[in-house]
CSV table of C-alpha atoms and ligand atoms in Angstrom, one decimal:
chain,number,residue,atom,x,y,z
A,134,UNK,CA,0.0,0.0,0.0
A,135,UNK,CA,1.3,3.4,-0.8
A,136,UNK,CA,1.9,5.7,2.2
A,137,UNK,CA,-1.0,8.7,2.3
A,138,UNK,CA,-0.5,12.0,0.4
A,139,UNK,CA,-1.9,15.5,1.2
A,140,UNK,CA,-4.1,16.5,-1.9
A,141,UNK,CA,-2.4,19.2,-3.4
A,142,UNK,CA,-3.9,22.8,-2.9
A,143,UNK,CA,-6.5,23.9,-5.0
A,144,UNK,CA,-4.6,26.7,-6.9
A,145,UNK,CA,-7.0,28.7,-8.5
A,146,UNK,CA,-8.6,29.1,-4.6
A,147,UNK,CA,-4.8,30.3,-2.8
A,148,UNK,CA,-4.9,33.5,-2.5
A,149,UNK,CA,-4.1,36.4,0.3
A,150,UNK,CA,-5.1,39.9,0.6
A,151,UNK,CA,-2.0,42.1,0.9
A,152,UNK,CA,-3.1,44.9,3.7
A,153,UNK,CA,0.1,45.4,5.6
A,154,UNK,CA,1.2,48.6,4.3
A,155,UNK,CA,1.2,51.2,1.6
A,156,UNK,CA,4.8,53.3,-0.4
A,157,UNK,CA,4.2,56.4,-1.2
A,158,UNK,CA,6.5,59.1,-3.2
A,159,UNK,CA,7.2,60.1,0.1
A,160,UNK,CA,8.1,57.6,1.9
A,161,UNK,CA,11.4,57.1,-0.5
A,162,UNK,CA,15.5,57.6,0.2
A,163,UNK,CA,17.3,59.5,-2.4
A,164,UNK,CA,18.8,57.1,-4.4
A,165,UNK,CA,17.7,53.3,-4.6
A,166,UNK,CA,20.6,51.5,-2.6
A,167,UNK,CA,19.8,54.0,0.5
A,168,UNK,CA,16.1,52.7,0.2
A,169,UNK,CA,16.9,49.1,-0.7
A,170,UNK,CA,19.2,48.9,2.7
A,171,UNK,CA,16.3,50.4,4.2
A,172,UNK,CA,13.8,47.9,3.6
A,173,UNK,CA,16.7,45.3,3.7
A,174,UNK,CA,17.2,46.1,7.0
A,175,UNK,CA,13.0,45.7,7.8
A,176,UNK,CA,13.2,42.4,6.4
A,177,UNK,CA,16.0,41.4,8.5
A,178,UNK,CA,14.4,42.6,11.6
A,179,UNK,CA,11.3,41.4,11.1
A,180,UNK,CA,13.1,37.7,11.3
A,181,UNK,CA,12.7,37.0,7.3
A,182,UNK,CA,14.5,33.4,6.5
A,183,UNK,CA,17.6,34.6,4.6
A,184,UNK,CA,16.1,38.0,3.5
A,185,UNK,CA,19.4,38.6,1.5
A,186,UNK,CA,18.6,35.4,-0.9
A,187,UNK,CA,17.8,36.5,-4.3
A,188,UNK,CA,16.8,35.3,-7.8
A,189,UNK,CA,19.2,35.9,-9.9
A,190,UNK,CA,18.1,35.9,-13.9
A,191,UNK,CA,20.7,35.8,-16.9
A,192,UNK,CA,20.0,35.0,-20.4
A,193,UNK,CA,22.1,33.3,-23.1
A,194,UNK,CA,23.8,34.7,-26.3
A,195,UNK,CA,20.4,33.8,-27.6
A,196,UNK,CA,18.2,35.3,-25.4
A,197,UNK,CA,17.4,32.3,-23.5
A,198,UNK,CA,17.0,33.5,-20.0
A,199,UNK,CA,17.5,31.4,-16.5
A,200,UNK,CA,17.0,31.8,-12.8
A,201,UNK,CA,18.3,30.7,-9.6
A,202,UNK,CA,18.7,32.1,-6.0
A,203,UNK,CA,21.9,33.5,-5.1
A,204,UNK,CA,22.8,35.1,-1.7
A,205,UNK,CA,23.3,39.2,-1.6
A,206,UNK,CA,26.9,39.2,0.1
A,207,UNK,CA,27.4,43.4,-0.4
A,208,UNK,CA,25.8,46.4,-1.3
A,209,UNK,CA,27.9,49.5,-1.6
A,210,UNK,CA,27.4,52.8,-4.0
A,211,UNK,CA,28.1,50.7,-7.1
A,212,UNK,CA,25.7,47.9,-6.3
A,213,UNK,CA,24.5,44.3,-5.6
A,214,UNK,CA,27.2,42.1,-4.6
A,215,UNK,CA,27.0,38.1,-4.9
A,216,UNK,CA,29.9,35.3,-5.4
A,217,UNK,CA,30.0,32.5,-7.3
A,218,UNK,CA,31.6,29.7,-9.8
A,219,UNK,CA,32.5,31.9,-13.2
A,220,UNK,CA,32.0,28.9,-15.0
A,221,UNK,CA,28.7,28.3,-13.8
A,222,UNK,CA,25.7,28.4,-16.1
A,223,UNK,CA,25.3,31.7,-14.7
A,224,UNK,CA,29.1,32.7,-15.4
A,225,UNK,CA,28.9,31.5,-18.7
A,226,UNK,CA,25.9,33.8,-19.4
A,227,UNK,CA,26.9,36.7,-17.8
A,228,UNK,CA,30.2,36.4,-20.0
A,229,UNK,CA,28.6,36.4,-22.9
A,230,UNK,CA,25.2,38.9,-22.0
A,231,UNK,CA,26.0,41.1,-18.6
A,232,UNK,CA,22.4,42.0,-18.5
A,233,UNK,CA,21.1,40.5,-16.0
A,234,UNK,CA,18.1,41.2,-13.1
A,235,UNK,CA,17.3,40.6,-9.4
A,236,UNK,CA,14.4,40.0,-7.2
A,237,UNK,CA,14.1,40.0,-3.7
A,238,UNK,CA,10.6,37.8,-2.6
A,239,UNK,CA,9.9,39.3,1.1
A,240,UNK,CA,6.6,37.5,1.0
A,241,UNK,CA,6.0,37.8,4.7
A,242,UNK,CA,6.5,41.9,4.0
A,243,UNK,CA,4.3,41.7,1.1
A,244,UNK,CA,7.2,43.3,-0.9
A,245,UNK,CA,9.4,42.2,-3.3
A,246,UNK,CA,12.1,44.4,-4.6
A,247,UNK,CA,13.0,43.6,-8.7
A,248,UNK,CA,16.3,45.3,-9.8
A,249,UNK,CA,17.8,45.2,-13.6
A,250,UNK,CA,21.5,46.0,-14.4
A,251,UNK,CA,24.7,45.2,-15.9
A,252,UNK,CA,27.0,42.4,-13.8
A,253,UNK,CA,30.4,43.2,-13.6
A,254,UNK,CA,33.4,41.4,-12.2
A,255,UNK,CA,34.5,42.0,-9.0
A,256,UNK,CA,38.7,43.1,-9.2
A,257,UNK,CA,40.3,39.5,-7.6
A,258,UNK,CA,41.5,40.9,-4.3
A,259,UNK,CA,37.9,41.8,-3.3
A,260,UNK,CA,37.0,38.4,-4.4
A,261,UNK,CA,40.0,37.2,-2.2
A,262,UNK,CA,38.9,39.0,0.9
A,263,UNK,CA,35.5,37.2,1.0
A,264,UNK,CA,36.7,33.5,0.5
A,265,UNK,CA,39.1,34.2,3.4
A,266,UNK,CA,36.3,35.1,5.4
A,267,UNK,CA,34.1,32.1,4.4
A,268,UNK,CA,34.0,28.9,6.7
A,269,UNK,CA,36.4,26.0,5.6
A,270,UNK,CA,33.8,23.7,4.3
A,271,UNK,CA,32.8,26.4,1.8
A,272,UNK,CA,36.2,27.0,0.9
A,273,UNK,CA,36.8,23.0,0.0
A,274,UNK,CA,33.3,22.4,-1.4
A,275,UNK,CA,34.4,25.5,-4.1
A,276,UNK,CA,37.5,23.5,-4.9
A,277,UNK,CA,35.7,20.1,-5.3
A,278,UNK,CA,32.3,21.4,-6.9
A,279,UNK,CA,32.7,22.2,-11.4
A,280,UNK,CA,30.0,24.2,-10.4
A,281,UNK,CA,26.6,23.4,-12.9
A,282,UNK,CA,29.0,20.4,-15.1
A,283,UNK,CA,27.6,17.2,-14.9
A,284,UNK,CA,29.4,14.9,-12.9
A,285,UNK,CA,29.0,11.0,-13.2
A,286,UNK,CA,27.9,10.5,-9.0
A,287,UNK,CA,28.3,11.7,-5.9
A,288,UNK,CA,30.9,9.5,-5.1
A,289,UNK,CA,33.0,11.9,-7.5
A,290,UNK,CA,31.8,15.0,-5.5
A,291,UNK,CA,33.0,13.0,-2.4
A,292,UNK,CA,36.0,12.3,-3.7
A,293,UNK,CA,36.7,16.0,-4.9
A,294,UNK,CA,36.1,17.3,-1.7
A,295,UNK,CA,38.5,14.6,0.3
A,296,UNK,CA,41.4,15.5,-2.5
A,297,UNK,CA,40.9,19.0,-1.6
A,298,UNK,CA,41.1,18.5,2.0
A,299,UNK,CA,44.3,16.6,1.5
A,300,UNK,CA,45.8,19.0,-0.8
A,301,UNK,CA,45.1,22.1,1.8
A,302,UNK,CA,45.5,20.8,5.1
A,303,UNK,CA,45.8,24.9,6.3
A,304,UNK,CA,44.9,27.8,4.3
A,305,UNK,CA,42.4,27.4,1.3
A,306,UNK,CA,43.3,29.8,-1.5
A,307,UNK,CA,40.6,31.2,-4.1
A,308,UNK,CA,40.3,28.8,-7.2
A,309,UNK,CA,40.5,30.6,-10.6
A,310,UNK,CA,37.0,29.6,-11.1
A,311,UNK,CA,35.6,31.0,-8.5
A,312,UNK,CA,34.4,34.8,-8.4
A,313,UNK,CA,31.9,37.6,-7.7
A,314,UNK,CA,30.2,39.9,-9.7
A,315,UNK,CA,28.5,43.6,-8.8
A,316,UNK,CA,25.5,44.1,-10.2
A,317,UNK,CA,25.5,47.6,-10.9
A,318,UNK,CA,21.6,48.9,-11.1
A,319,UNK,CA,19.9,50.8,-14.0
A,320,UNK,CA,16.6,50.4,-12.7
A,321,UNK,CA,15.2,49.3,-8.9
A,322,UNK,CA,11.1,48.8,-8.4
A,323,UNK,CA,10.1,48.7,-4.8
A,324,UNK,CA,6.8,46.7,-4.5
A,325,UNK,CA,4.2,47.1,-1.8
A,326,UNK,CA,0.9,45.0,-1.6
A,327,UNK,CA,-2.3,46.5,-1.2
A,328,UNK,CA,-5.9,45.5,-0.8
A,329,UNK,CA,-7.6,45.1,-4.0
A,330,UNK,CA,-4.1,44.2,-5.7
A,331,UNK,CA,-3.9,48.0,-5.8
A,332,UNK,CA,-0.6,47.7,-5.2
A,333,UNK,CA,2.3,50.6,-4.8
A,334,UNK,CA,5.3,49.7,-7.8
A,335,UNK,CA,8.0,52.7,-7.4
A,336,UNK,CA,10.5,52.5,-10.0
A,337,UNK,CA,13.8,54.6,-9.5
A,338,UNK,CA,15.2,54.6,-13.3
A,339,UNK,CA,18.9,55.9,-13.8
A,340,UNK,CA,18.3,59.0,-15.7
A,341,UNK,CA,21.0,61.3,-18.0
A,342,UNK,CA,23.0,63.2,-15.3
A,343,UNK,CA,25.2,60.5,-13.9
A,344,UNK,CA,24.6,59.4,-10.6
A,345,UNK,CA,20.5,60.9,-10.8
A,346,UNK,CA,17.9,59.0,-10.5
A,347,UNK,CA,14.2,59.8,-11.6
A,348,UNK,CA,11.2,57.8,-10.2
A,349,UNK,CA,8.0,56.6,-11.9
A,350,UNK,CA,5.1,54.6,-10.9
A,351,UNK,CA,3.0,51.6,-12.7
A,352,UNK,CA,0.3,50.6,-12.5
A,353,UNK,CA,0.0,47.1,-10.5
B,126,FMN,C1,19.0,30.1,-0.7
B,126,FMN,C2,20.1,29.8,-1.7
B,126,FMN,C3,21.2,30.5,-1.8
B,126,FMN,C4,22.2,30.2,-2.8
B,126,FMN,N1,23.3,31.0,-2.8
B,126,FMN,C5,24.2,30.8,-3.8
B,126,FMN,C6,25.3,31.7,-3.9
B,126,FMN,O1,25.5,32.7,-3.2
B,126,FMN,N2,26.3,31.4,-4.9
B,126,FMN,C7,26.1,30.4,-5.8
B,126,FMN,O2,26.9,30.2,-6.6
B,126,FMN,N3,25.0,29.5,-5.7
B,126,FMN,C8,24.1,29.7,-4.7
B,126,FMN,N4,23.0,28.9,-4.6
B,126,FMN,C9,22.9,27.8,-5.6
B,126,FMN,C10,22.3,28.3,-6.9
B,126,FMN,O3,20.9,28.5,-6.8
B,126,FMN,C11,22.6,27.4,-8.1
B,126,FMN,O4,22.1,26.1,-7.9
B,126,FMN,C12,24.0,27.4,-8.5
B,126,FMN,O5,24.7,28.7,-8.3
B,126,FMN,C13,24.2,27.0,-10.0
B,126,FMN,O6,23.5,27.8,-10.8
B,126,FMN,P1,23.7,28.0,-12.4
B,126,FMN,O7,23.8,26.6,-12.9
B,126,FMN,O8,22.5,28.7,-12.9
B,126,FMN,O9,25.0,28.8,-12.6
B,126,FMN,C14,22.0,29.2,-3.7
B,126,FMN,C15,20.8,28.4,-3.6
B,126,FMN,C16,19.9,28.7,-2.7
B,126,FMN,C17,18.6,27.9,-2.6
């Protein structure tokens, strides 16, 4: 006998009003990062899981695009920092298309925060600083881990990871692989739900004057 399954929800009946909150004109920082650490810092204090995961979407030389989370490791005046295998699906993309976008799903917050801009690499020793900092585990699973390749098993990943535990019994140092990239914004929407999915979608868009920012609003 098979063991018992939930039914799976009835789809078309899930659904939530969004009431917590409104964003108004008003209520925004001069520039996006200022108001992204803002709300960053509501999610984190309102106990989100991992508010600083992310989707991250790329597209291929065709136009192919593809998404995966990715964890926000910096934000500074140039942008949205994350790390990760260069020759990664996602590396591989973001050689060939920099374009890329990222969305932040606070569900609990009723917000999510969708940001599009051009990845660039991150010079090596800033890339060097944060593997040193990362816990010893990480820094052996990026040695043993082609990151998106196929492999034939996970005895191979196993393996990988013992070699490179034997190889560096003290410090790790960065593979050539691995890397981070700054997402560097051209637009940010901030995303409020509201009853009546009236919701408040405030767009800051880069505009001529370097460093200036104009800021729109759609319709939900
Ligand atoms: C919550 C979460 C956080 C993640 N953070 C990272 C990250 O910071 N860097 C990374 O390379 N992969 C991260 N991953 C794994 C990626 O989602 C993905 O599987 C991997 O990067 C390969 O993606 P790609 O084949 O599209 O390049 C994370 C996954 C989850 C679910």
């Amino acid at each position: 006998m098979s063991p018992a399954v939930d039914p799976p929800p009835d789809l078309a009946a899930l659904r939530e009003e969004y009431a917590r909150g409104g964003l108004d004109e008003s209520d925004l920082a001069v520039d996006p990062i200022a108001m992204f650490r803002r709300w960053l810092t509501e999610a984190a204090t309102a106990g989100l899981h991992e508010p600083n995961a992310m989707v991250v979407s790329t597209a291929d030389d065709s136009g192919r695009p593809s998404s995966r989370m990715v964890l926000l490791k910096g934000l500074d005046e140039r942008g949205f920092v994350f790390f990760t295998n260069t020759g990664s699906r996602k590396g591989e993309e973001l050689a060939g298309n920099s374009r890329c976008a990222l969305l932040f799903p606070w569900h609990p917050l009723e917000r999510q925060v969708r940001v599009d801009g051009t990845a660039a690499l991150l010079p090596r020793v800033d890339v060097a600083a944060y593997f040193a900092s990362r816990p010893r585990g990480s820094q052996l699973g990026a040695w043993a881990s082609p990151q998106s390749r196929v492999v034939s098993g996970r005895a191979e990943l196993d393996g990988a990871f013992a070699e490179a535990e034997a190889r560096f019994p003290a410090e790790v140092p960065v593979p050539d692989e691995w890397g981070g990239y700054v997402v560097v914004p051209d637009a940010v929407e901030f995303w409020q739900g509201r009853p009546g999915r009236m919701h408040d979608r405030l767009v800051y868009r880069r505009g001529s004057e370097p460093d200036a920012w104009e800021v729109v609003r759609l319709a939900p």
